[in-house]
Amino acid sequence: MNKLSNDYLTECKKALDAEQAHSLSTTNNWVHVNRELVHQDWDVLYKKLAKYADEAAVDNVNVQALMKEHYEIACRFYTPSKEAYIGMGIFYKENEDMKKFHNSYHPDMVDYLGDAIVHYADNNL
């Protein structure tokens, strides 16, 4: 994520904000989402991803398979654009509560996940 320009990072944050706001307003605050199941699924996924954080590059085929799952879970809320998906990674890094939550799985999870999101988005979205 550190290789992205500040202008592009700003564009990604704006895309996330706009797309989430639109989705929230058209779905009655994501009433259709089983949030308990989403959190369970992300918990399982993050535990798997944490095992790779010290030993595999983010472009590793197994890591990217997990990122496909991550994106699919995110799509239960709405289908984010490439920029909005990258914006999620930025949000995880910049929001202290999200950073603590993700780093509880691995001390470097936020950075690793952010880079894995960028790689997935660049190659699949």
PDB file of C-alpha atoms in Angstrom:
ATOM      1  CA  MET A   1       0.000   0.000   0.000  1.00  0.00           C
ATOM      2  CA  ASN A   2       2.964   2.290   0.636  1.00  0.00           C
ATOM      3  CA  LYS A   3       3.733   2.260  -3.104  1.00  0.00           C
ATOM      4  CA  LEU A   4       0.449   4.008  -3.942  1.00  0.00           C
ATOM      5  CA  SER A   5       0.411   7.771  -4.414  1.00  0.00           C
ATOM      6  CA  ASN A   6      -1.257   9.994  -1.847  1.00  0.00           C
ATOM      7  CA  ASP A   7      -3.680  11.205  -4.522  1.00  0.00           C
ATOM      8  CA  TYR A   8      -4.732   7.639  -5.313  1.00  0.00           C
ATOM      9  CA  LEU A   9      -5.096   6.789  -1.614  1.00  0.00           C
ATOM     10  CA  THR A  10      -7.335   9.836  -1.210  1.00  0.00           C
ATOM     11  CA  GLU A  11      -9.385   8.702  -4.228  1.00  0.00           C
ATOM     12  CA  CYS A  12      -9.762   5.258  -2.652  1.00  0.00           C
ATOM     13  CA  LYS A  13     -10.938   6.695   0.680  1.00  0.00           C
ATOM     14  CA  LYS A  14     -13.475   8.897  -1.122  1.00  0.00           C
ATOM     15  CA  ALA A  15     -14.720   5.912  -3.137  1.00  0.00           C
ATOM     16  CA  LEU A  16     -15.191   3.876   0.036  1.00  0.00           C
ATOM     17  CA  ASP A  17     -17.084   6.696   1.749  1.00  0.00           C
ATOM     18  CA  ALA A  18     -19.346   7.356  -1.243  1.00  0.00           C
ATOM     19  CA  GLU A  19     -20.085   3.711  -2.038  1.00  0.00           C
ATOM     20  CA  GLN A  20     -20.762   2.784   1.573  1.00  0.00           C
ATOM     21  CA  ALA A  21     -23.007   5.808   2.095  1.00  0.00           C
ATOM     22  CA  HIS A  22     -24.993   4.960  -1.022  1.00  0.00           C
ATOM     23  CA  SER A  23     -25.285   1.306  -0.025  1.00  0.00           C
ATOM     24  CA  LEU A  24     -26.303   2.126   3.544  1.00  0.00           C
ATOM     25  CA  SER A  25     -28.997   4.520   2.328  1.00  0.00           C
ATOM     26  CA  THR A  26     -30.458   2.067  -0.191  1.00  0.00           C
ATOM     27  CA  THR A  27     -30.426  -1.016   2.044  1.00  0.00           C
ATOM     28  CA  ASN A  28     -31.751   0.385   5.318  1.00  0.00           C
ATOM     29  CA  ASN A  29     -28.271   0.269   6.884  1.00  0.00           C
ATOM     30  CA  TRP A  30     -27.444  -3.164   5.489  1.00  0.00           C
ATOM     31  CA  VAL A  31     -30.453  -4.838   7.074  1.00  0.00           C
ATOM     32  CA  HIS A  32     -29.950  -7.726   4.625  1.00  0.00           C
ATOM     33  CA  VAL A  33     -26.576  -8.673   6.123  1.00  0.00           C
ATOM     34  CA  ASN A  34     -26.244 -11.407   8.719  1.00  0.00           C
ATOM     35  CA  ARG A  35     -23.589  -9.537  10.680  1.00  0.00           C
ATOM     36  CA  GLU A  36     -22.985 -12.342  13.157  1.00  0.00           C
ATOM     37  CA  LEU A  37     -22.159 -14.722  10.301  1.00  0.00           C
ATOM     38  CA  VAL A  38     -19.989 -12.095   8.585  1.00  0.00           C
ATOM     39  CA  HIS A  39     -17.952 -11.600  11.752  1.00  0.00           C
ATOM     40  CA  GLN A  40     -17.608 -15.362  12.237  1.00  0.00           C
ATOM     41  CA  ASP A  41     -16.459 -15.786   8.639  1.00  0.00           C
ATOM     42  CA  TRP A  42     -13.954 -12.941   8.899  1.00  0.00           C
ATOM     43  CA  ASP A  43     -12.650 -14.397  12.175  1.00  0.00           C
ATOM     44  CA  VAL A  44     -11.979 -17.750  10.502  1.00  0.00           C
ATOM     45  CA  LEU A  45     -10.393 -16.041   7.504  1.00  0.00           C
ATOM     46  CA  TYR A  46      -8.141 -13.764   9.590  1.00  0.00           C
ATOM     47  CA  LYS A  47      -6.921 -16.733  11.629  1.00  0.00           C
ATOM     48  CA  LYS A  48      -5.932 -18.465   8.380  1.00  0.00           C
ATOM     49  CA  LEU A  49      -4.360 -15.306   6.947  1.00  0.00           C
ATOM     50  CA  ALA A  50      -2.315 -14.702  10.120  1.00  0.00           C
ATOM     51  CA  LYS A  51      -0.499 -17.994   9.507  1.00  0.00           C
ATOM     52  CA  TYR A  52       0.874 -16.576   6.246  1.00  0.00           C
ATOM     53  CA  ALA A  53       1.852 -13.118   7.497  1.00  0.00           C
ATOM     54  CA  ASP A  54       5.379 -14.108   8.546  1.00  0.00           C
ATOM     55  CA  GLU A  55       6.153 -16.556   5.781  1.00  0.00           C
ATOM     56  CA  ALA A  56       4.399 -15.691   2.519  1.00  0.00           C
ATOM     57  CA  ALA A  57       4.336 -12.708   0.208  1.00  0.00           C
ATOM     58  CA  VAL A  58       0.911 -11.192  -0.404  1.00  0.00           C
ATOM     59  CA  ASP A  59       0.955 -12.458  -3.994  1.00  0.00           C
ATOM     60  CA  ASN A  60       1.140 -16.068  -2.756  1.00  0.00           C
ATOM     61  CA  VAL A  61      -1.613 -18.122  -4.361  1.00  0.00           C
ATOM     62  CA  ASN A  62      -2.987 -19.263  -0.988  1.00  0.00           C
ATOM     63  CA  VAL A  63      -3.000 -15.726   0.381  1.00  0.00           C
ATOM     64  CA  GLN A  64      -4.805 -14.497  -2.700  1.00  0.00           C
ATOM     65  CA  ALA A  65      -7.373 -17.292  -2.378  1.00  0.00           C
ATOM     66  CA  LEU A  66      -8.059 -15.958   1.119  1.00  0.00           C
ATOM     67  CA  MET A  67      -8.330 -12.453  -0.294  1.00  0.00           C
ATOM     68  CA  LYS A  68     -10.938 -13.689  -2.747  1.00  0.00           C
ATOM     69  CA  GLU A  69     -12.891 -14.936   0.289  1.00  0.00           C
ATOM     70  CA  HIS A  70     -12.340 -11.581   2.021  1.00  0.00           C
ATOM     71  CA  TYR A  71     -13.708  -9.698  -0.974  1.00  0.00           C
ATOM     72  CA  GLU A  72     -16.687 -12.056  -1.219  1.00  0.00           C
ATOM     73  CA  ILE A  73     -17.511 -11.458   2.446  1.00  0.00           C
ATOM     74  CA  ALA A  74     -17.280  -7.696   1.879  1.00  0.00           C
ATOM     75  CA  CYS A  75     -19.668  -8.127  -1.050  1.00  0.00           C
ATOM     76  CA  ARG A  76     -22.366  -9.321   1.336  1.00  0.00           C
ATOM     77  CA  PHE A  77     -22.767  -5.641   2.227  1.00  0.00           C
ATOM     78  CA  TYR A  78     -22.356  -4.260  -1.321  1.00  0.00           C
ATOM     79  CA  THR A  79     -19.977  -4.825  -4.226  1.00  0.00           C
ATOM     80  CA  PRO A  80     -17.116  -2.371  -3.756  1.00  0.00           C
ATOM     81  CA  SER A  81     -15.193  -0.981  -6.693  1.00  0.00           C
ATOM     82  CA  LYS A  82     -11.456  -1.561  -6.872  1.00  0.00           C
ATOM     83  CA  GLU A  83     -10.848   1.830  -5.256  1.00  0.00           C
ATOM     84  CA  ALA A  84     -13.433   1.309  -2.497  1.00  0.00           C
ATOM     85  CA  TYR A  85     -11.966  -2.115  -1.700  1.00  0.00           C
ATOM     86  CA  ILE A  86      -8.506  -0.580  -1.377  1.00  0.00           C
ATOM     87  CA  GLY A  87     -10.189   2.117   0.717  1.00  0.00           C
ATOM     88  CA  MET A  88     -11.257  -0.625   3.136  1.00  0.00           C
ATOM     89  CA  GLY A  89      -7.611  -1.514   3.656  1.00  0.00           C
ATOM     90  CA  ILE A  90      -6.819   2.144   4.298  1.00  0.00           C
ATOM     91  CA  PHE A  91      -9.701   2.369   6.763  1.00  0.00           C
ATOM     92  CA  TYR A  92      -8.423  -0.699   8.621  1.00  0.00           C
ATOM     93  CA  LYS A  93      -5.044   1.016   8.938  1.00  0.00           C
ATOM     94  CA  GLU A  94      -6.222   4.520   9.863  1.00  0.00           C
ATOM     95  CA  ASN A  95      -9.064   3.691  12.258  1.00  0.00           C
ATOM     96  CA  GLU A  96      -7.553   2.846  15.655  1.00  0.00           C
ATOM     97  CA  ASP A  97     -10.295   0.375  16.635  1.00  0.00           C
ATOM     98  CA  MET A  98     -10.041  -1.457  13.308  1.00  0.00           C
ATOM     99  CA  LYS A  99      -6.262  -1.465  13.518  1.00  0.00           C
ATOM    100  CA  LYS A 100      -6.361  -2.981  17.018  1.00  0.00           C
ATOM    101  CA  PHE A 101      -8.953  -5.533  15.958  1.00  0.00           C
ATOM    102  CA  HIS A 102      -7.017  -6.720  12.906  1.00  0.00           C
ATOM    103  CA  ASN A 103      -3.635  -6.639  14.638  1.00  0.00           C
ATOM    104  CA  SER A 104      -5.055  -8.856  17.390  1.00  0.00           C
ATOM    105  CA  TYR A 105      -4.729 -11.699  14.860  1.00  0.00           C
ATOM    106  CA  HIS A 106      -1.103 -10.840  14.066  1.00  0.00           C
ATOM    107  CA  PRO A 107       0.970  -7.775  15.048  1.00  0.00           C
ATOM    108  CA  ASP A 108       1.422  -6.815  11.376  1.00  0.00           C
ATOM    109  CA  MET A 109      -2.010  -7.889  10.113  1.00  0.00           C
ATOM    110  CA  VAL A 110      -3.208  -4.417   9.099  1.00  0.00           C
ATOM    111  CA  ASP A 111      -0.201  -3.784   6.875  1.00  0.00           C
ATOM    112  CA  TYR A 112      -0.182  -7.320   5.492  1.00  0.00           C
ATOM    113  CA  LEU A 113      -3.914  -7.272   4.825  1.00  0.00           C
ATOM    114  CA  GLY A 114      -3.685  -3.839   3.202  1.00  0.00           C
ATOM    115  CA  ASP A 115      -0.983  -5.023   0.816  1.00  0.00           C
ATOM    116  CA  ALA A 116      -2.913  -8.214   0.094  1.00  0.00           C
ATOM    117  CA  ILE A 117      -6.051  -6.165  -0.654  1.00  0.00           C
ATOM    118  CA  VAL A 118      -4.103  -3.956  -3.077  1.00  0.00           C
ATOM    119  CA  HIS A 119      -2.662  -6.982  -4.864  1.00  0.00           C
ATOM    120  CA  TYR A 120      -6.078  -8.660  -5.091  1.00  0.00           C
ATOM    121  CA  ALA A 121      -7.753  -5.475  -6.307  1.00  0.00           C
ATOM    122  CA  ASP A 122      -5.073  -4.762  -8.904  1.00  0.00           C
ATOM    123  CA  ASN A 123      -5.329  -8.250 -10.325  1.00  0.00           C
ATOM    124  CA  ASN A 124      -9.039  -9.040 -10.008  1.00  0.00           C
ATOM    125  CA  LEU A 125     -11.136  -5.868  -9.900  1.00  0.00           C
TER     126      LEU A 125
END
